[in-house]
mmCIF file of C-alpha atoms and ligand atoms in Angstrom:
data_model
loop_
_atom_site.group_PDB
_atom_site.id
_atom_site.type_symbol
_atom_site.label_atom_id
_atom_site.label_comp_id
_atom_site.label_asym_id
_atom_site.label_seq_id
_atom_site.Cartn_x
_atom_site.Cartn_y
_atom_site.Cartn_z
ATOM 1 C CA UNK A 1 0.000 0.000 0.000
ATOM 2 C CA UNK A 2 1.143 3.590 -0.729
ATOM 3 C CA UNK A 3 2.299 5.690 2.212
ATOM 4 C CA UNK A 4 -0.266 8.140 3.588
ATOM 5 C CA UNK A 5 1.546 11.159 2.226
ATOM 6 C CA UNK A 6 2.584 9.777 -1.146
ATOM 7 C CA UNK A 7 1.518 12.036 -4.032
ATOM 8 C CA UNK A 8 -0.620 9.277 -5.528
ATOM 9 C CA UNK A 9 -2.486 8.911 -2.238
ATOM 10 C CA UNK A 10 -3.060 12.656 -2.098
ATOM 11 C CA UNK A 11 -4.363 12.536 -5.664
ATOM 12 C CA UNK A 12 -6.853 9.779 -4.940
ATOM 13 C CA UNK A 13 -7.947 11.587 -1.779
ATOM 14 C CA UNK A 14 -8.520 14.765 -3.840
ATOM 15 C CA UNK A 15 -10.556 12.665 -6.247
ATOM 16 C CA UNK A 16 -12.630 11.417 -3.302
ATOM 17 C CA UNK A 17 -13.162 14.974 -2.113
ATOM 18 C CA UNK A 18 -14.543 15.844 -5.560
ATOM 19 C CA UNK A 19 -16.738 12.748 -5.594
ATOM 20 C CA UNK A 20 -18.194 13.445 -2.135
ATOM 21 C CA UNK A 21 -18.641 17.133 -2.752
ATOM 22 C CA UNK A 22 -20.426 16.481 -6.031
ATOM 23 C CA UNK A 23 -22.595 13.682 -4.644
ATOM 24 C CA UNK A 24 -23.748 15.527 -1.520
ATOM 25 C CA UNK A 25 -23.263 19.132 -2.691
ATOM 26 C CA UNK A 26 -21.191 19.832 0.409
ATOM 27 C CA UNK A 27 -18.010 21.772 0.815
ATOM 28 C CA UNK A 28 -15.306 20.252 2.969
ATOM 29 C CA UNK A 29 -13.355 23.127 4.383
ATOM 30 C CA UNK A 30 -9.576 22.964 3.945
ATOM 31 C CA UNK A 31 -9.114 23.066 7.714
ATOM 32 C CA UNK A 32 -11.108 19.814 8.046
ATOM 33 C CA UNK A 33 -9.529 17.937 5.172
ATOM 34 C CA UNK A 34 -6.631 16.343 7.095
ATOM 35 C CA UNK A 35 -8.952 15.023 9.790
ATOM 36 C CA UNK A 36 -11.366 13.769 7.150
ATOM 37 C CA UNK A 37 -8.555 12.084 5.205
ATOM 38 C CA UNK A 38 -7.384 10.159 8.287
ATOM 39 C CA UNK A 39 -10.944 9.187 9.194
ATOM 40 C CA UNK A 40 -11.755 8.065 5.646
ATOM 41 C CA UNK A 41 -8.556 6.020 5.410
ATOM 42 C CA UNK A 42 -9.251 4.340 8.757
ATOM 43 C CA UNK A 43 -12.768 3.529 7.604
ATOM 44 C CA UNK A 44 -11.888 2.068 4.194
ATOM 45 C CA UNK A 45 -9.038 0.066 5.739
ATOM 46 C CA UNK A 46 -11.449 -1.347 8.325
ATOM 47 C CA UNK A 47 -13.487 -2.569 5.331
ATOM 48 C CA UNK A 48 -10.394 -4.269 3.830
ATOM 49 C CA UNK A 49 -9.934 -1.653 1.097
ATOM 50 C CA UNK A 50 -7.848 1.352 0.200
ATOM 51 C CA UNK A 51 -9.004 4.531 -1.520
ATOM 52 C CA UNK A 52 -8.298 3.031 -4.968
ATOM 53 C CA UNK A 53 -10.221 -0.204 -4.487
ATOM 54 C CA UNK A 54 -13.002 1.759 -2.811
ATOM 55 C CA UNK A 55 -13.146 3.938 -5.914
ATOM 56 C CA UNK A 56 -13.311 0.829 -8.141
ATOM 57 C CA UNK A 57 -16.315 -0.334 -6.094
ATOM 58 C CA UNK A 58 -17.915 3.046 -6.483
ATOM 59 C CA UNK A 59 -17.413 2.986 -10.249
ATOM 60 C CA UNK A 60 -18.996 -0.464 -10.357
ATOM 61 C CA UNK A 61 -22.020 0.905 -8.446
ATOM 62 C CA UNK A 62 -21.232 -1.355 -5.466
ATOM 63 C CA UNK A 63 -21.215 1.249 -2.694
ATOM 64 C CA UNK A 64 -24.428 0.885 -0.707
ATOM 65 C CA UNK A 65 -26.481 3.643 0.926
ATOM 66 C CA UNK A 66 -25.193 2.861 4.437
ATOM 67 C CA UNK A 67 -21.607 3.206 3.277
ATOM 68 C CA UNK A 68 -22.339 6.549 1.616
ATOM 69 C CA UNK A 69 -23.990 7.678 4.868
ATOM 70 C CA UNK A 70 -20.850 6.692 6.777
ATOM 71 C CA UNK A 71 -18.667 8.613 4.332
ATOM 72 C CA UNK A 72 -20.906 11.660 4.713
ATOM 73 C CA UNK A 73 -20.797 11.254 8.519
ATOM 74 C CA UNK A 74 -16.998 11.310 8.396
ATOM 75 C CA UNK A 75 -17.000 14.305 6.052
ATOM 76 C CA UNK A 76 -19.325 16.501 8.104
ATOM 77 C CA UNK A 77 -18.987 18.245 11.421
ATOM 78 C CA UNK A 78 -21.295 17.058 14.226
ATOM 79 C CA UNK A 79 -20.347 19.542 16.905
ATOM 80 C CA UNK A 80 -23.304 20.525 19.063
ATOM 81 C CA UNK A 81 -24.224 21.296 22.662
ATOM 82 C CA UNK A 82 -27.251 21.952 24.862
ATOM 83 C CA UNK A 83 -28.734 25.445 24.522
ATOM 84 C CA UNK A 84 -26.152 26.304 21.891
ATOM 85 C CA UNK A 85 -28.328 29.199 20.767
ATOM 86 C CA UNK A 86 -30.334 30.542 23.678
ATOM 87 C CA UNK A 87 -32.048 33.224 21.520
ATOM 88 C CA UNK A 88 -33.288 30.514 19.127
ATOM 89 C CA UNK A 89 -34.640 28.376 21.982
ATOM 90 C CA UNK A 90 -36.327 31.393 23.566
ATOM 91 C CA UNK A 91 -37.864 32.371 20.228
ATOM 92 C CA UNK A 92 -39.321 28.889 19.824
ATOM 93 C CA UNK A 93 -40.828 28.976 23.323
ATOM 94 C CA UNK A 94 -42.317 32.387 22.501
ATOM 95 C CA UNK A 95 -43.816 31.187 19.202
ATOM 96 C CA UNK A 96 -45.232 28.064 20.855
ATOM 97 C CA UNK A 97 -47.295 30.137 23.306
ATOM 98 C CA UNK A 98 -49.885 30.628 20.541
ATOM 99 C CA UNK A 99 -50.030 26.916 19.589
ATOM 100 C CA UNK A 100 -51.784 24.209 21.606
ATOM 101 C CA UNK A 101 -49.746 21.238 20.414
ATOM 102 C CA UNK A 102 -46.731 22.610 18.550
ATOM 103 C CA UNK A 103 -44.754 20.490 16.094
ATOM 104 C CA UNK A 104 -41.105 21.480 15.765
ATOM 105 C CA UNK A 105 -38.646 20.052 13.269
ATOM 106 C CA UNK A 106 -34.898 20.309 13.931
ATOM 107 C CA UNK A 107 -32.934 19.604 10.743
ATOM 108 C CA UNK A 108 -29.290 18.597 11.138
ATOM 109 C CA UNK A 109 -29.824 17.866 14.842
ATOM 110 C CA UNK A 110 -26.565 15.907 15.266
ATOM 111 C CA UNK A 111 -26.659 13.885 18.517
ATOM 112 C CA UNK A 112 -29.927 15.418 19.746
ATOM 113 C CA UNK A 113 -28.889 18.218 22.098
ATOM 114 C CA UNK A 114 -30.822 20.829 20.090
ATOM 115 C CA UNK A 115 -34.197 19.009 20.085
ATOM 116 C CA UNK A 116 -33.874 18.102 23.785
ATOM 117 C CA UNK A 117 -32.937 21.709 24.672
ATOM 118 C CA UNK A 118 -36.142 22.850 22.970
ATOM 119 C CA UNK A 119 -38.175 20.207 24.792
ATOM 120 C CA UNK A 120 -36.631 21.075 28.135
ATOM 121 C CA UNK A 121 -37.327 24.796 27.613
ATOM 122 C CA UNK A 122 -40.934 24.085 26.590
ATOM 123 C CA UNK A 123 -41.511 21.946 29.680
ATOM 124 C CA UNK A 124 -39.988 24.618 31.916
ATOM 125 C CA UNK A 125 -42.315 27.154 30.266
ATOM 126 C CA UNK A 126 -45.308 24.974 31.217
ATOM 127 C CA UNK A 127 -46.027 23.506 27.776
ATOM 128 C CA UNK A 128 -47.428 20.010 28.452
ATOM 129 C CA UNK A 129 -47.895 18.802 24.870
ATOM 130 C CA UNK A 130 -45.598 19.146 21.903
ATOM 131 C CA UNK A 131 -43.605 17.160 19.442
ATOM 132 C CA UNK A 132 -39.989 17.834 18.551
ATOM 133 C CA UNK A 133 -38.579 15.794 15.686
ATOM 134 C CA UNK A 134 -34.835 15.794 14.962
ATOM 135 C CA UNK A 135 -33.377 14.655 11.660
ATOM 136 C CA UNK A 136 -29.783 14.069 10.688
ATOM 137 C CA UNK A 137 -28.028 12.379 7.814
ATOM 138 C CA UNK A 138 -25.804 10.489 10.246
ATOM 139 C CA UNK A 139 -27.244 7.237 11.547
ATOM 140 C CA UNK A 140 -24.661 7.236 14.337
ATOM 141 C CA UNK A 141 -25.806 10.644 15.547
ATOM 142 C CA UNK A 142 -29.439 9.514 15.452
ATOM 143 C CA UNK A 143 -28.695 6.381 17.531
ATOM 144 C CA UNK A 144 -27.042 8.523 20.201
ATOM 145 C CA UNK A 145 -29.953 10.973 20.159
ATOM 146 C CA UNK A 146 -32.512 8.200 20.623
ATOM 147 C CA UNK A 147 -30.729 7.020 23.773
ATOM 148 C CA UNK A 148 -31.395 10.390 25.422
ATOM 149 C CA UNK A 149 -28.402 9.866 27.735
ATOM 150 C CA UNK A 150 -25.898 12.715 28.161
ATOM 151 C CA UNK A 151 -23.443 14.207 30.610
ATOM 152 C CA UNK A 152 -25.468 16.344 33.035
ATOM 153 C CA UNK A 153 -26.173 19.900 31.968
ATOM 154 C CA UNK A 154 -27.056 22.641 34.478
ATOM 155 C CA UNK A 155 -29.785 24.135 32.258
ATOM 156 C CA UNK A 156 -31.671 20.881 31.731
ATOM 157 C CA UNK A 157 -34.104 20.644 34.599
ATOM 158 C CA UNK A 158 -35.578 17.630 36.368
ATOM 159 C CA UNK A 159 -38.884 18.134 34.577
ATOM 160 C CA UNK A 160 -37.142 16.858 31.455
ATOM 161 C CA UNK A 161 -34.387 14.522 32.643
ATOM 162 C CA UNK A 162 -33.329 12.515 35.680
ATOM 163 C CA UNK A 163 -29.765 12.284 36.970
ATOM 164 C CA UNK A 164 -28.160 8.888 36.572
ATOM 165 C CA UNK A 165 -24.871 7.525 37.839
ATOM 166 C CA UNK A 166 -21.553 8.939 36.568
ATOM 167 C CA UNK A 167 -22.744 12.538 36.325
ATOM 168 C CA UNK A 168 -25.107 11.721 33.500
ATOM 169 C CA UNK A 169 -28.757 12.509 32.889
ATOM 170 C CA UNK A 170 -31.394 10.612 30.958
ATOM 171 C CA UNK A 171 -34.418 12.250 29.428
ATOM 172 C CA UNK A 172 -37.624 10.825 30.903
ATOM 173 C CA UNK A 173 -39.504 8.270 28.826
ATOM 174 C CA UNK A 174 -42.415 10.655 28.264
ATOM 175 C CA UNK A 175 -39.944 13.228 26.911
ATOM 176 C CA UNK A 176 -38.318 10.646 24.648
ATOM 177 C CA UNK A 177 -41.777 9.866 23.332
ATOM 178 C CA UNK A 178 -42.364 13.516 22.445
ATOM 179 C CA UNK A 179 -38.836 14.037 21.093
ATOM 180 C CA UNK A 180 -38.331 11.714 18.153
ATOM 181 C CA UNK A 181 -35.472 11.220 15.715
ATOM 182 C CA UNK A 182 -35.033 10.105 12.168
ATOM 183 C CA UNK A 183 -32.075 9.448 9.917
ATOM 184 C CA UNK A 184 -32.782 11.666 6.929
ATOM 185 C CA UNK A 185 -30.842 13.539 4.278
ATOM 186 C CA UNK A 186 -32.531 16.867 3.649
ATOM 187 C CA UNK A 187 -31.208 16.802 0.086
ATOM 188 C CA UNK A 188 -33.190 13.702 -0.715
ATOM 189 C CA UNK A 189 -36.845 13.703 -1.641
ATOM 190 C CA UNK A 190 -38.192 11.350 1.035
ATOM 191 C CA UNK A 191 -40.662 13.233 3.264
ATOM 192 C CA UNK A 192 -39.744 13.555 6.946
ATOM 193 C CA UNK A 193 -41.896 11.779 9.525
ATOM 194 C CA UNK A 194 -43.265 15.045 10.927
ATOM 195 C CA UNK A 195 -45.580 16.533 8.302
ATOM 196 C CA UNK A 196 -46.499 20.255 8.350
ATOM 197 C CA UNK A 197 -44.436 21.408 11.340
ATOM 198 C CA UNK A 198 -45.272 24.769 12.905
ATOM 199 C CA UNK A 199 -41.577 25.566 13.313
ATOM 200 C CA UNK A 200 -38.516 24.344 11.430
ATOM 201 C CA UNK A 201 -35.117 25.097 12.906
ATOM 202 C CA UNK A 202 -31.793 24.468 11.229
ATOM 203 C CA UNK A 203 -28.578 25.827 12.647
ATOM 204 C CA UNK A 204 -24.922 25.217 11.858
ATOM 205 C CA UNK A 205 -25.716 22.872 8.981
ATOM 206 C CA UNK A 206 -26.286 25.217 6.042
ATOM 207 C CA UNK A 207 -22.778 26.632 6.504
ATOM 208 C CA UNK A 208 -21.351 23.426 5.005
ATOM 209 C CA UNK A 209 -23.224 23.923 1.729
ATOM 210 C CA UNK A 210 -22.653 26.063 -1.309
ATOM 211 C CA UNK A 211 -24.983 28.985 -1.832
ATOM 212 C CA UNK A 212 -27.186 27.310 -4.434
ATOM 213 C CA UNK A 213 -27.521 24.170 -2.286
ATOM 214 C CA UNK A 214 -28.335 26.254 0.794
ATOM 215 C CA UNK A 215 -31.106 27.928 -1.180
ATOM 216 C CA UNK A 216 -32.414 24.548 -2.349
ATOM 217 C CA UNK A 217 -32.478 23.303 1.265
ATOM 218 C CA UNK A 218 -34.178 26.490 2.487
ATOM 219 C CA UNK A 219 -36.839 26.195 -0.247
ATOM 220 C CA UNK A 220 -37.495 22.633 0.862
ATOM 221 C CA UNK A 221 -37.758 23.608 4.520
ATOM 222 C CA UNK A 222 -40.119 26.461 3.632
ATOM 223 C CA UNK A 223 -42.382 24.140 1.665
ATOM 224 C CA UNK A 224 -42.607 21.702 4.601
ATOM 225 C CA UNK A 225 -44.009 24.312 6.987
ATOM 226 C CA UNK A 226 -47.657 24.587 7.820
ATOM 227 C CA UNK A 227 -49.115 27.871 6.459
ATOM 228 C CA UNK A 228 -48.206 30.660 8.899
ATOM 229 C CA UNK A 229 -45.372 28.538 10.330
ATOM 230 C CA UNK A 230 -41.860 29.786 11.094
ATOM 231 C CA UNK A 231 -38.398 28.896 9.838
ATOM 232 C CA UNK A 232 -35.457 29.653 12.125
ATOM 233 C CA UNK A 233 -31.798 29.574 11.112
ATOM 234 C CA UNK A 234 -28.547 30.791 12.607
ATOM 235 C CA UNK A 235 -27.567 34.398 11.911
ATOM 236 C CA UNK A 236 -25.938 34.829 8.509
ATOM 237 C CA UNK A 237 -26.777 31.315 7.333
ATOM 238 C CA UNK A 238 -29.414 32.220 4.750
ATOM 239 C CA UNK A 239 -27.304 34.768 2.803
ATOM 240 C CA UNK A 240 -29.656 36.546 0.359
ATOM 241 C CA UNK A 241 -32.210 33.749 0.189
ATOM 242 C CA UNK A 242 -35.743 34.770 -0.571
ATOM 243 C CA UNK A 243 -38.849 32.768 -1.299
ATOM 244 C CA UNK A 244 -42.211 34.062 -2.462
ATOM 245 C CA UNK A 245 -44.090 32.226 0.275
ATOM 246 C CA UNK A 246 -41.792 33.412 3.072
ATOM 247 C CA UNK A 247 -41.526 36.760 4.835
ATOM 248 C CA UNK A 248 -38.309 37.578 6.677
ATOM 249 C CA UNK A 249 -39.035 38.954 10.161
ATOM 250 C CA UNK A 250 -36.819 42.059 10.308
ATOM 251 C CA UNK A 251 -34.037 42.505 12.876
ATOM 252 C CA UNK A 252 -34.324 39.009 14.240
ATOM 253 C CA UNK A 253 -31.458 37.089 15.778
ATOM 254 C CA UNK A 254 -31.601 34.208 14.961
ATOM 255 C CA UNK A 255 -33.013 34.599 11.432
ATOM 256 C CA UNK A 256 -36.766 34.076 11.467
ATOM 257 C CA UNK A 257 -39.013 33.721 8.418
ATOM 258 C CA UNK A 258 -42.769 33.225 8.400
ATOM 259 C CA UNK A 259 -44.641 31.271 5.775
ATOM 260 C CA UNK A 260 -47.602 33.015 4.230
ATOM 261 C CA UNK A 261 -51.000 31.762 5.399
ATOM 262 C CA UNK A 262 -52.322 31.839 1.805
ATOM 263 C CA UNK A 263 -50.136 29.084 0.333
HETATM 264 C C1 SAM B 1 -22.496 21.068 13.227
HETATM 265 S S1 SAM B 1 -23.882 20.004 13.396
HETATM 266 C C2 SAM B 1 -25.085 21.137 14.051
HETATM 267 C C3 SAM B 1 -25.962 20.487 15.098
HETATM 268 C C4 SAM B 1 -27.019 21.413 15.727
HETATM 269 N N1 SAM B 1 -27.973 21.876 14.762
HETATM 270 C C5 SAM B 1 -26.362 22.593 16.404
HETATM 271 O O1 SAM B 1 -26.483 23.725 15.929
HETATM 272 O O2 SAM B 1 -25.709 22.388 17.436
HETATM 273 C C6 SAM B 1 -24.439 19.800 11.702
HETATM 274 C C7 SAM B 1 -25.217 18.523 11.490
HETATM 275 O O3 SAM B 1 -25.854 18.587 10.206
HETATM 276 C C8 SAM B 1 -25.888 17.270 9.681
HETATM 277 N N2 SAM B 1 -26.095 17.317 8.233
HETATM 278 C C9 SAM B 1 -25.221 17.704 7.280
HETATM 279 N N3 SAM B 1 -25.771 17.573 6.074
HETATM 280 C C10 SAM B 1 -27.021 17.081 6.263
HETATM 281 C C11 SAM B 1 -28.090 16.728 5.385
HETATM 282 N N4 SAM B 1 -27.938 16.834 4.062
HETATM 283 N N5 SAM B 1 -29.246 16.284 5.905
HETATM 284 C C12 SAM B 1 -29.391 16.167 7.253
HETATM 285 N N6 SAM B 1 -28.408 16.458 8.132
HETATM 286 C C13 SAM B 1 -27.239 16.921 7.640
HETATM 287 C C14 SAM B 1 -24.536 16.694 10.073
HETATM 288 O O4 SAM B 1 -24.563 15.279 10.059
HETATM 289 C C15 SAM B 1 -24.340 17.289 11.472
HETATM 290 O O5 SAM B 1 -24.712 16.396 12.486
#
């Protein structure tokens, strides 16, 4: 096998970058490429291949969906934390005051901290009934999220989770029933398992996509919303996106858009 830093190995890795970027319309930032290269090499070697034989399999159409998901998992960043954006969580709680049984979709939810933060904040605000549905392209992230088991966090109250041994907390069963997860690639056409949400939130995912792909994703998210529903994204993530059915709420941090009621 070629050494890791041999020019031929760098060439085949560059080819893989092009393949992955074209297939998933993502951009893998230069600062992440070394880490991705090591992770991809470890993965293909664990499957008894190298980047060349893996490419031969790809050309023969023998790379299955699960393997592509794993490659995408390795290529993307899954960093997250509880209450990462307090303004976004507060905005959701505010919007939910007008809705009896709100349905909230969190797209690119990673290991689940964002959906559970929303649930915890809604419970603390006295909201007894809601549904939060998290989707992520990574099956590994979704498995972790479904467990509902995390290191303890000071802002997650006992209404939502119970302390366990080893400084951990587990979300109560009734919370895990209201907070559901699904492996889903937002660039694919399959509908998500939460139709017509009142609120869609996506944060720190769009930044990995080129402008035209971001706009495609935002159009999709807008079309999923119930009429009058809201789309929330991180500040600066929507660039100059506009959509005839969506009105940008001025001066909002995070970005908030509302879908027209006449669609
Ligand atoms: C950096 S994390 C952000 C997690 C969380 N939203 C937050 O702000 O803390 C981005 C997540 O988006 C997911 N992702 C990337 N592309 C995706 C796609 N096409 N469909 C669904 N999830 C995707 C990644 O797997 C990753 O877990």
